[in-house]
Short mmCIF file of C-alpha atoms in Angstrom, two decimals:
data_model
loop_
_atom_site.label_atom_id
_atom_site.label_comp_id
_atom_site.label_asym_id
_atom_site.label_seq_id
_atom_site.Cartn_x
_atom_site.Cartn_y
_atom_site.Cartn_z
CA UNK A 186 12.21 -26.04 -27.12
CA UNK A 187 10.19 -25.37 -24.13
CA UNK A 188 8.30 -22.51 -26.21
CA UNK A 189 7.34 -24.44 -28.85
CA UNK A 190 6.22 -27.33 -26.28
CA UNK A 191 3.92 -24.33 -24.99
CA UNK A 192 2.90 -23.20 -28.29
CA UNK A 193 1.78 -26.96 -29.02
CA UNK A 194 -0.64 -26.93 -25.27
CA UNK A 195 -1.65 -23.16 -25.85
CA UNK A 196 -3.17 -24.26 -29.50
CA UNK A 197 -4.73 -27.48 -28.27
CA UNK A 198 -6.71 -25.28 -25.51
CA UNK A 199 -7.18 -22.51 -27.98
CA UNK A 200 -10.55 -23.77 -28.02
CA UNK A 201 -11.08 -23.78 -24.10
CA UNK A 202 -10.22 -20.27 -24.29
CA UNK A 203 -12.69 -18.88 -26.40
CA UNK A 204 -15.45 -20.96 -24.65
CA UNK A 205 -14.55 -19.64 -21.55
CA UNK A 206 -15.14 -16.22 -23.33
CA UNK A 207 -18.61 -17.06 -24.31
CA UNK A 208 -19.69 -18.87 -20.90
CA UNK A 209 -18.22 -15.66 -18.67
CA UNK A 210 -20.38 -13.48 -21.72
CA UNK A 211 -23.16 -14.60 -19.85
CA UNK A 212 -23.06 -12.31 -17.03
CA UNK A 213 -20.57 -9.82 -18.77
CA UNK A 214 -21.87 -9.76 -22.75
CA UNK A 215 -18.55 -7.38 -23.61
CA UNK A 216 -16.50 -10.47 -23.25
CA UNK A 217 -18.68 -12.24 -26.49
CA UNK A 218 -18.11 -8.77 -28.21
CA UNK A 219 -14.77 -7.79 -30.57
CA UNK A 220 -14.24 -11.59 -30.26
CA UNK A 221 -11.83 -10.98 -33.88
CA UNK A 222 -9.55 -8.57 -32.18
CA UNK A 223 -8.18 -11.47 -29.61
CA UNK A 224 -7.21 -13.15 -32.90
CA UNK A 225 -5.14 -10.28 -34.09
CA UNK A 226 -7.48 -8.72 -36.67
CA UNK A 227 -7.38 -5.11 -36.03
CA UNK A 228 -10.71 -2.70 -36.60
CA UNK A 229 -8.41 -0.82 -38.53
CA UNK A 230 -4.78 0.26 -39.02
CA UNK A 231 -3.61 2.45 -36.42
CA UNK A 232 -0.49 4.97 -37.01
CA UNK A 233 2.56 3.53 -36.96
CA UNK A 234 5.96 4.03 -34.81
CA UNK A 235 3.69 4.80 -31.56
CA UNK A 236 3.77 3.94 -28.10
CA UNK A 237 1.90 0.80 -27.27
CA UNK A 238 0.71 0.23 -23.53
CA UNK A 239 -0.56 -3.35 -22.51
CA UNK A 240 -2.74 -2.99 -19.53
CA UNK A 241 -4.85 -6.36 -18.54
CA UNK A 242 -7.75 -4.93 -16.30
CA UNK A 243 -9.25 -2.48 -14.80
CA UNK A 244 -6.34 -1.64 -12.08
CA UNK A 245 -3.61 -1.97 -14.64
CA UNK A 246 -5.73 0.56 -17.30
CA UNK A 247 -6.11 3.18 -13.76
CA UNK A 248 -2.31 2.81 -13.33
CA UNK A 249 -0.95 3.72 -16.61
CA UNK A 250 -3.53 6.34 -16.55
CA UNK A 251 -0.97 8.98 -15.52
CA UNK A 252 1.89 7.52 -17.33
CA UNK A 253 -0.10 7.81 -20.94
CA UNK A 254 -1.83 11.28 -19.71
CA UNK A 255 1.75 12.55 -19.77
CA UNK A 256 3.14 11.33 -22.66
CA UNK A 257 0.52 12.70 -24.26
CA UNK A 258 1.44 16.00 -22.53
CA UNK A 259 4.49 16.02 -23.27
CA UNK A 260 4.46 14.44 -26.56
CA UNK A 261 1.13 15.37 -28.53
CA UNK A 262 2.08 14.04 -32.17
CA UNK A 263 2.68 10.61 -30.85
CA UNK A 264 0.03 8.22 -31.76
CA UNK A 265 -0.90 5.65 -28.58
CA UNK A 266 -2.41 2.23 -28.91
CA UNK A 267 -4.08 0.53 -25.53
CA UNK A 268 -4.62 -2.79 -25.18
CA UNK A 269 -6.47 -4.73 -22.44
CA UNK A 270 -7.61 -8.29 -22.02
CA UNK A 271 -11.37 -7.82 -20.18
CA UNK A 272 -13.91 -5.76 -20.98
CA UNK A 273 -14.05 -3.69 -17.67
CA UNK A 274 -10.78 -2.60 -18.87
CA UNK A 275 -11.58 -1.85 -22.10
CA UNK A 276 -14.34 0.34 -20.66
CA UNK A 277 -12.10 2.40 -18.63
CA UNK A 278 -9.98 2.84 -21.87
CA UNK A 279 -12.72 4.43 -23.69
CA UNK A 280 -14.08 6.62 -20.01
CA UNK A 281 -10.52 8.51 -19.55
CA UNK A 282 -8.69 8.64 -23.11
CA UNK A 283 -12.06 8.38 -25.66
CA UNK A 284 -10.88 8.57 -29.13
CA UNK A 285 -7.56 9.92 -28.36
CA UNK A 286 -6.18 6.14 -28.12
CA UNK A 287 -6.46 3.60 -30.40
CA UNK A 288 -8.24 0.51 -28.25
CA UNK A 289 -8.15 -3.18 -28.69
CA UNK A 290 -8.45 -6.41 -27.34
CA UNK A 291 -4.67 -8.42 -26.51
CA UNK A 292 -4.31 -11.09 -29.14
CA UNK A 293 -3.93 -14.69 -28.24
CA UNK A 294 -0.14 -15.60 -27.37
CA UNK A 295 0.35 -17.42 -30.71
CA UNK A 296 2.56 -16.83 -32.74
CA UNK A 297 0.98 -16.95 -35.95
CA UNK A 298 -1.43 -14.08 -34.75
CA UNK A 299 1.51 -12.07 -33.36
CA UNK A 300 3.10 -11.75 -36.90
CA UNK A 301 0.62 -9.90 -38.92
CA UNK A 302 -0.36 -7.88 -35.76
CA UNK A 303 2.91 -6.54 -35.24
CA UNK A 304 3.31 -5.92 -39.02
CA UNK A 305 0.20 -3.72 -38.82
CA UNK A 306 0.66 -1.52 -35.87
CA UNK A 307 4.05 -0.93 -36.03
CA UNK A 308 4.99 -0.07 -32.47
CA UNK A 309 7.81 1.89 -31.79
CA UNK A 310 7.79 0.27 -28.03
CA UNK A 311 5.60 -1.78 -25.81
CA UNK A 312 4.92 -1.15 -22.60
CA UNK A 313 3.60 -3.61 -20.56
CA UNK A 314 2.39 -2.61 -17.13
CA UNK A 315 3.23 -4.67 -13.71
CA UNK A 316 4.11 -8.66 -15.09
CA UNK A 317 2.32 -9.62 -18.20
CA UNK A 318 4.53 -11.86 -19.43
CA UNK A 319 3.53 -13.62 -22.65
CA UNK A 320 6.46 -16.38 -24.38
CA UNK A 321 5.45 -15.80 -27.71
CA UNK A 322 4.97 -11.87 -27.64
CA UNK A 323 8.05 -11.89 -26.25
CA UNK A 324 9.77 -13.76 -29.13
CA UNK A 325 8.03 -11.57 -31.63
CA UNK A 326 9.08 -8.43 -29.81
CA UNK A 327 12.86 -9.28 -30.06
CA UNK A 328 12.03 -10.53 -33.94
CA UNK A 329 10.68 -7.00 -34.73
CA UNK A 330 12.96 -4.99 -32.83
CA UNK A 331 10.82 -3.05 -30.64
CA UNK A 332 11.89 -2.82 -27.38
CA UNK A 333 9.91 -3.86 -24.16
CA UNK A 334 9.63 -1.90 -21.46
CA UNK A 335 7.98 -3.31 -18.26
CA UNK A 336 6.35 -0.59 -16.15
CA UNK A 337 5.24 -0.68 -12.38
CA UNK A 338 7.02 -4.39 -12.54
CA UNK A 339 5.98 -6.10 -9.45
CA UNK A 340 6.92 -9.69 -8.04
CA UNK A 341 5.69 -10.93 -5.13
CA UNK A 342 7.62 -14.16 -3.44
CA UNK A 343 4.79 -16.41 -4.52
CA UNK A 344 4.98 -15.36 -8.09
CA UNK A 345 8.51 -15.83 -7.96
CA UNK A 346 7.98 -19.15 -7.10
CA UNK A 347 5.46 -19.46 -9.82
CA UNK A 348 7.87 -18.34 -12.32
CA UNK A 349 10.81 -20.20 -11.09
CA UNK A 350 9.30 -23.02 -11.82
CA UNK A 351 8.71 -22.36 -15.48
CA UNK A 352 12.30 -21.53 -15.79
CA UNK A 353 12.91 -22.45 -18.98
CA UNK A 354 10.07 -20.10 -20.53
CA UNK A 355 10.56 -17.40 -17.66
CA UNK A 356 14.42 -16.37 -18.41
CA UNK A 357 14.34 -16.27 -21.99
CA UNK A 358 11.34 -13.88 -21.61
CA UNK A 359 12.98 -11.64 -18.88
CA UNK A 360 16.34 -11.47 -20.95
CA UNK A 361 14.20 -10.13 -24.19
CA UNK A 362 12.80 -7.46 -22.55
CA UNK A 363 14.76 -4.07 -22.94
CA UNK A 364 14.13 -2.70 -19.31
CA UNK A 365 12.41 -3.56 -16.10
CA UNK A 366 11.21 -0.53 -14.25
CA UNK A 367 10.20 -1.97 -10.83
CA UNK A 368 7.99 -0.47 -8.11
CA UNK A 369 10.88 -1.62 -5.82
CA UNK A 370 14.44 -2.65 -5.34
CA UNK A 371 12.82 -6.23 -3.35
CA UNK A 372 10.94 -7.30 -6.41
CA UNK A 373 13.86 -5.98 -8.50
CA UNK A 374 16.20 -8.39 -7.27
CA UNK A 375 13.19 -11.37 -7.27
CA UNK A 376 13.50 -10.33 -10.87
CA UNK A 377 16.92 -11.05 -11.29
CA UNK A 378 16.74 -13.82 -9.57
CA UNK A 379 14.80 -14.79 -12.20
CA UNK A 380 16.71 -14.59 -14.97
CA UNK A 381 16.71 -10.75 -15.27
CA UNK A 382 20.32 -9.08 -16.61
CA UNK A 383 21.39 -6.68 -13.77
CA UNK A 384 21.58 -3.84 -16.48
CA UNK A 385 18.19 -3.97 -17.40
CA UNK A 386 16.72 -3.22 -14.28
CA UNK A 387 15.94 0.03 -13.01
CA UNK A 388 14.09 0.83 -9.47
CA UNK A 389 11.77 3.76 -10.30
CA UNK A 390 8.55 3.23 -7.69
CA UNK A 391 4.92 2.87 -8.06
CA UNK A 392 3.17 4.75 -10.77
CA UNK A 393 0.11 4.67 -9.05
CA UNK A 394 1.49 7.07 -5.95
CA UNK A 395 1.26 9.47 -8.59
CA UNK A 396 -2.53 9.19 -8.61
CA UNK A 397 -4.62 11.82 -10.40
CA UNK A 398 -7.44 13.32 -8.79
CA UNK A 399 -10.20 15.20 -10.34
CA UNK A 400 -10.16 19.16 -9.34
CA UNK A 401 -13.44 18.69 -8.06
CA UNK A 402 -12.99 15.42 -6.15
CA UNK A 403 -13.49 17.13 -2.81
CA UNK A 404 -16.88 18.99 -3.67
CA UNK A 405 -18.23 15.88 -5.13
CA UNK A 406 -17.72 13.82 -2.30
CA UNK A 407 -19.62 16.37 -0.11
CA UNK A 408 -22.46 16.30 -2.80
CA UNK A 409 -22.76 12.98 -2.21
CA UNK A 410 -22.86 13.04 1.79
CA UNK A 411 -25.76 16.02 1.47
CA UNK A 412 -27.76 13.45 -0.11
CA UNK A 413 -26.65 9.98 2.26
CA UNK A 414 -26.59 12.43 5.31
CA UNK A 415 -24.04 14.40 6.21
CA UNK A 416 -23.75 13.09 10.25
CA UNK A 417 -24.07 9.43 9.80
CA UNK A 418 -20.96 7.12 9.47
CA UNK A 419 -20.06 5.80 5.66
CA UNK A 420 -18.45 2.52 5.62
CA UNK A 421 -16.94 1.67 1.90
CA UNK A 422 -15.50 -1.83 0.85
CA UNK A 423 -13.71 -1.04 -1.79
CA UNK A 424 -13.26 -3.79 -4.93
CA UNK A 425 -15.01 -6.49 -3.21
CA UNK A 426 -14.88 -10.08 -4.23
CA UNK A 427 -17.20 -13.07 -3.67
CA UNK A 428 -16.95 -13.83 0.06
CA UNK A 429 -16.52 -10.27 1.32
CA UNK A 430 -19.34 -8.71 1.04
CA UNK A 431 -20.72 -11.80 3.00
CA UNK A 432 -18.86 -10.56 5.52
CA UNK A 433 -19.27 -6.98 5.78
CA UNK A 434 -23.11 -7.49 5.94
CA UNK A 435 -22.75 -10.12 8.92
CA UNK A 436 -21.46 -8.12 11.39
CA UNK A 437 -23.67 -4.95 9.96
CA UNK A 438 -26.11 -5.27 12.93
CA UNK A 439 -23.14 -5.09 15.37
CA UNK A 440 -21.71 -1.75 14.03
CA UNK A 441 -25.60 -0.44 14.48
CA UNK A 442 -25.18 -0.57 18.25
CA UNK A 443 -22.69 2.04 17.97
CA UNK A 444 -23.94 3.58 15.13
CA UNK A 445 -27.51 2.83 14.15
CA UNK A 446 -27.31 5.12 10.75
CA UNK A 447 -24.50 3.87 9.42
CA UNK A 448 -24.17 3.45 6.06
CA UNK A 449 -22.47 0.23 4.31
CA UNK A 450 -21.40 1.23 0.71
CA UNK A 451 -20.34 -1.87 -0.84
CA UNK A 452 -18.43 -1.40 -4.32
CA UNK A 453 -17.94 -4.63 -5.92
CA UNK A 454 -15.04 -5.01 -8.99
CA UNK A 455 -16.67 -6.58 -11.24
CA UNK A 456 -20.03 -5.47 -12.91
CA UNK A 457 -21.15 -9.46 -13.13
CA UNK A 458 -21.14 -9.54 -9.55
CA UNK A 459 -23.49 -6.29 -9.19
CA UNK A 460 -27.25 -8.34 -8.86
CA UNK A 461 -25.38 -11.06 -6.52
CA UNK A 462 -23.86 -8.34 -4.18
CA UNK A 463 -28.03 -6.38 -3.97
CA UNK A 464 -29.44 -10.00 -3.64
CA UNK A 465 -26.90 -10.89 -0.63
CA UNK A 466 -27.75 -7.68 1.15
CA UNK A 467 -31.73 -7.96 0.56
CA UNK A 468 -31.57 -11.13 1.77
CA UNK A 469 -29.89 -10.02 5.01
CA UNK A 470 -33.12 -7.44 5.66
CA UNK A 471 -31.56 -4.72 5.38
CA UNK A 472 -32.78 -1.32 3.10
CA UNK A 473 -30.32 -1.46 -0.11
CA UNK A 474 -30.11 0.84 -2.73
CA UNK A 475 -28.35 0.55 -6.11
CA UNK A 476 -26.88 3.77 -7.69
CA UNK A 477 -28.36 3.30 -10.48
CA UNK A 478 -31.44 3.14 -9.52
CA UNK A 479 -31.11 6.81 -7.72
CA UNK A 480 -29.53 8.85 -4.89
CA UNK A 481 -29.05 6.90 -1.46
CA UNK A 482 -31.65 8.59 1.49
CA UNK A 483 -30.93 8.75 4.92
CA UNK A 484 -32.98 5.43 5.25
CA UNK A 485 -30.62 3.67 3.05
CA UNK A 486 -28.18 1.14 5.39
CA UNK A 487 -26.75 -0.48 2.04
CA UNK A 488 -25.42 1.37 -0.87
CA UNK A 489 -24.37 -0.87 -3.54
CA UNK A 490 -22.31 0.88 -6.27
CA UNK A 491 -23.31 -0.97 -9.97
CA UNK A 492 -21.43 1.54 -11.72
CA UNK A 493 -18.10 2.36 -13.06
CA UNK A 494 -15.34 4.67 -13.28
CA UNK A 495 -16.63 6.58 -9.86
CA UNK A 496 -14.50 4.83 -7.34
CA UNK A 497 -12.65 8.40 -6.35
CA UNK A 498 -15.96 10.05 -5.83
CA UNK A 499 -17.53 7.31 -3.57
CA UNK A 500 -14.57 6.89 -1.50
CA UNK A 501 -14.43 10.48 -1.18
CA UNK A 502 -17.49 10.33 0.71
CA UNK A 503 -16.69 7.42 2.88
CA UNK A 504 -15.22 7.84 6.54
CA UNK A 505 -13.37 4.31 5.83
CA UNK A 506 -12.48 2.64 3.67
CA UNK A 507 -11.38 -1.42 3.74
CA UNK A 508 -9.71 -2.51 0.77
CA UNK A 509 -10.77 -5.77 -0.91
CA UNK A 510 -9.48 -8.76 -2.11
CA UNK A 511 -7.77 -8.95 1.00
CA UNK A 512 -10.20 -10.61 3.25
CA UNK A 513 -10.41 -13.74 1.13
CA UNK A 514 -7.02 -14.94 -0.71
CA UNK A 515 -6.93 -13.06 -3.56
CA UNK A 516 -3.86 -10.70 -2.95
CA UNK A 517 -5.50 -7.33 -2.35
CA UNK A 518 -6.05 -3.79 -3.98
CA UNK A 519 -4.49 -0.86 -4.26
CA UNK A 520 -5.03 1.27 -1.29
CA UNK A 521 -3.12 4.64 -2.83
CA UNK A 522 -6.62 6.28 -4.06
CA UNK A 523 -7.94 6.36 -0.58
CA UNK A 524 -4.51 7.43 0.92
CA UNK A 525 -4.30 10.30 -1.51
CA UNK A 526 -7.92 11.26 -0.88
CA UNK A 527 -7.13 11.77 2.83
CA UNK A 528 -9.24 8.21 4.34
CA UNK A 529 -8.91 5.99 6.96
CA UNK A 530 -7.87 2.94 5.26
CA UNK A 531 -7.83 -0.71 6.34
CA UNK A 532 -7.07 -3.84 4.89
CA UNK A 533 -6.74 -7.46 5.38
CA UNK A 534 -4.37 -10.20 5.64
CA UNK A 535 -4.66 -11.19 1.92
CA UNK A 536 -2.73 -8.34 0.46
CA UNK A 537 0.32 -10.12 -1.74
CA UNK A 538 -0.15 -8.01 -4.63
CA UNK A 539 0.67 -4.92 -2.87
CA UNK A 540 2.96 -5.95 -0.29
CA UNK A 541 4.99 -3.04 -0.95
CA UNK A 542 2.83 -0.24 -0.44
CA UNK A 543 1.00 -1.52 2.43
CA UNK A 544 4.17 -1.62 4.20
CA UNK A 545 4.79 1.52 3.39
CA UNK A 546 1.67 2.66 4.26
CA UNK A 547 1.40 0.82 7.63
CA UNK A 548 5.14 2.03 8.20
CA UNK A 549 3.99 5.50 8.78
CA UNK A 550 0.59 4.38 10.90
CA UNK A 551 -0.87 5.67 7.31
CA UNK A 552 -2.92 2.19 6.61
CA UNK A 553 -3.98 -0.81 9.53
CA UNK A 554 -3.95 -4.65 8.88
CA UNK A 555 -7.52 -6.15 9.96
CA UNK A 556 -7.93 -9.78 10.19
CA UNK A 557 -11.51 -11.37 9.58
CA UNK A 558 -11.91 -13.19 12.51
CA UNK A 559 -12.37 -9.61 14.86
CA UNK A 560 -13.27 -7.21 11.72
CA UNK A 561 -16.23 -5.71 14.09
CA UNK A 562 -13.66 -4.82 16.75
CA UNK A 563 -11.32 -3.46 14.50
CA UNK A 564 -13.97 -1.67 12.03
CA UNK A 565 -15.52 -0.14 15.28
CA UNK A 566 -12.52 1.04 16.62
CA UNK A 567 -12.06 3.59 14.04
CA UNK A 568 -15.62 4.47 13.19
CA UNK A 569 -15.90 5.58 17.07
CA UNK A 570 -12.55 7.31 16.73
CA UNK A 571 -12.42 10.50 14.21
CA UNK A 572 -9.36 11.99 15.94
CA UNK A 573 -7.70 8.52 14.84
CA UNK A 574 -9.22 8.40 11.45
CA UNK A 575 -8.22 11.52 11.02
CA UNK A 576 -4.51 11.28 11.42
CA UNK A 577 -4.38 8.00 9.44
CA UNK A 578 -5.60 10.17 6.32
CA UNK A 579 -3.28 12.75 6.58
CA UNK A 580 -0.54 10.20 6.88
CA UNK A 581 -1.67 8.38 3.88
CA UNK A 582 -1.72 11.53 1.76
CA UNK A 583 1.96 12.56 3.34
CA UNK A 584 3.20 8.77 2.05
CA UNK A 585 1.36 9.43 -1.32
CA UNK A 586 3.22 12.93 -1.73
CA UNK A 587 6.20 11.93 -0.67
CA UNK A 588 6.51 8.79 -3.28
CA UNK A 589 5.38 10.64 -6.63
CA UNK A 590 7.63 10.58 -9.52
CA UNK A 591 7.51 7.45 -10.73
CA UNK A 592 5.82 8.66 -14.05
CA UNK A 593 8.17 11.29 -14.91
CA UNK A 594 10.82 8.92 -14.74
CA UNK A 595 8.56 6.45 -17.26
CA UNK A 596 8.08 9.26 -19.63
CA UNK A 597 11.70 9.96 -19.43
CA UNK A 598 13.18 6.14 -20.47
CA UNK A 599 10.16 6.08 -22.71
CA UNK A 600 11.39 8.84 -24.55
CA UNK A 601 15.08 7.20 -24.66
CA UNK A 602 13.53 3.95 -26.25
CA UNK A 603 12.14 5.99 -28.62
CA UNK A 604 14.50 7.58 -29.42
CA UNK A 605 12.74 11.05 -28.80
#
């Protein structure tokens, strides 16, 4: 009953949705592109009995990265199908796998779309990374047959309480799914908690400790400090959001008393939010540079990175790194790909989404917690400190070592579901 009251309200806004599609088009046109595809009508027929991953964005697409890289190792016959629900992700689709996937854009959760969709790929399991939970794809899932996995599940107390509240659409979901591989045995049991079956969980870590750097990575990184300046200080925010880089650039001019050549590289997340992030930093008088407008000189104080897919070689060329969406309320990013590239890493307060892994990280002096109100204090402590910065990389990459595996054991109950 309380599906098909949802069904009812997700029709009615139907309409809301695709004119939120159009107005967000205006700063990002791939969202007004392939508009058919979120109402199930495919580009064309993909091969059937394959391995479908559901990634939503651009983090989710980097995580099962790995994960589909070795399937396709390990299995080269089976066909894969990809599908995201923004554009950035459906960018970094095509960047790592190319043609070797078959990309598309998540349907709406109705069920009337989910029908012939499923009848025309012919999955022989989903796998949905971290909690994309949809009622309806769900119910068509367990009407088909194909089993769900859920890969890198994670479930942070205030989801929890998000979900709990919806119980009456959260358990049924949880119970149709064929296995929850979660990054850890806390969210595990939030999971159960839920609704979850004990004997469909299974505690396997983060995928994304199993991070795959380029060969290269290294050499690239010092390519790019030749041409910044190979003795000045490199500050990266990493995935900013609205409100951070705001903050970065305000207490620029006190990091310059310590070190007047320092360079700020700001790399926002999302490519609409490229021109605001150059305007912000103009506007503060300070020299900025865009990367794709050319190489950063030594005069440069504000690199902004409009580009994408070249996080790992920027932040190889930082000195630290502070991880956003954690200085506003947004939950955080990942901070593995700077651990496993050896950097100082720091974060702030807002870091929900990855509660997990920055306690790890912090529990081996691998990762520090900044909070806005003295973020020149702490930012300075470690840019005059390279001894300190120092050990805090090589303790990140020890943590990152240490947890990999979590993708062989994916491959490994993929293969079961599929009976490979």
């Amino acid at each position: 009953m309380a599906r098909f009251f949802y069904t009812l309200l997700y029709t009615g806004l139907l309409p809301v949705f695709v004119a939120r599609l159009w107005w967000r088009g205006r700063l990002n046109p791939g969202y007004r592109q392939r508009i058919a595809e979120r109402f199930g009508r495919l580009p064309h027929r993909p091969a059937a009995n394959g391995l479908w991953v559901h990634a939503v964005s651009v983090g989710e697409t980097l995580a099962a990265a790995p994960y589909i890289k070795a399937m396709q190792q390990q299995y080269p016959d089976l066909p894969i199908i990809v599908t995201t629900t923004t554009p950035t992700g459906s960018e970094q689709v095509k960047r790592l796998f190319g043609e070797r996937v078959f990309h598309m854009f998540l349907p709406y959760d109705l069920p009337v779309f989910w029908k012939p969709f499923l009848r025309r790929i012919q999955p022989g399991l989903l796998v949905v990374m971290e909690t994309e939970l949809w009622p309806n794809l769900m119910a068509a899932c367990e009407q088909h047959q194909l089993p769900v996995m859920l890969a890198n599940a994670r479930m942070s107390e205030k989801s929890a309480r998000g979900y709990a509240k919806f119980s009456a659409l959260t358990t049924p979901m949880l119970q149709r799914l064929t296995l929850v591989a979660a990054q850890n045995a806390t969210d595990g049991q939030r999971f159960i908690e839920l609704g979850l079956p004990e004997n469909k969980l299974e505690v396997t870590g983060s995928v994304k400790f199993d991070v795959d750097l380029p060969i290269d990575i290294e050499r690239a990184g010092e390519a790019l400090r030749a041409q910044w300046g190979e003795s000045r200080k490199v500050l990266a925010l990493a995935s900013s959001h609205a409100g951070e880089d705001e903050q970065l650039l305000a207490i620029y001019s006190h990091l310059r008393e310590s070190h007047d050549d320092l360079l700020l590289l700001l790399i926002p997340r999302h490519p609409e939010r490229f021109d605001a992030v150059t305007q912000v930093a103009k506007q503060a008088g300070l020299n900025v540079q865009r990367r794709s407008q050319g190489d950063a000189n030594p005069d440069c104080q504000v690199y902004v990175a409009d580009s994408m897919g070249e996080m790992l070689q920027l932040l190889s060329a930082a000195d630290l790194v502070l991880m956003g969406g954690s200085l506003i309320p947004h939950g955080g990013h990942n901070p593995i790909e700077p651990a496993a590239l050896g950097k100082a890493t720091l974060t702030g307060p807002h870091y929900t989404n990855f509660a997990a892994v920055v306690d790890a990280l912090v529990a081996e002096q691998a990762l520090a917690v900044v909070e806005p109100e003295q973020l020149a204090q702490d930012v300075l402590q470690y840019l005059n400190d390279s001894a300190l910065c120092q050990q805090m990389g090589e303790a990140g990459l020890a943590v990152v070592n240490k947890n990999r595996g979590a993708v062989q054991r994916l491959v490994e109950l993929s293969a079961q579901a599929l009976k490979r």
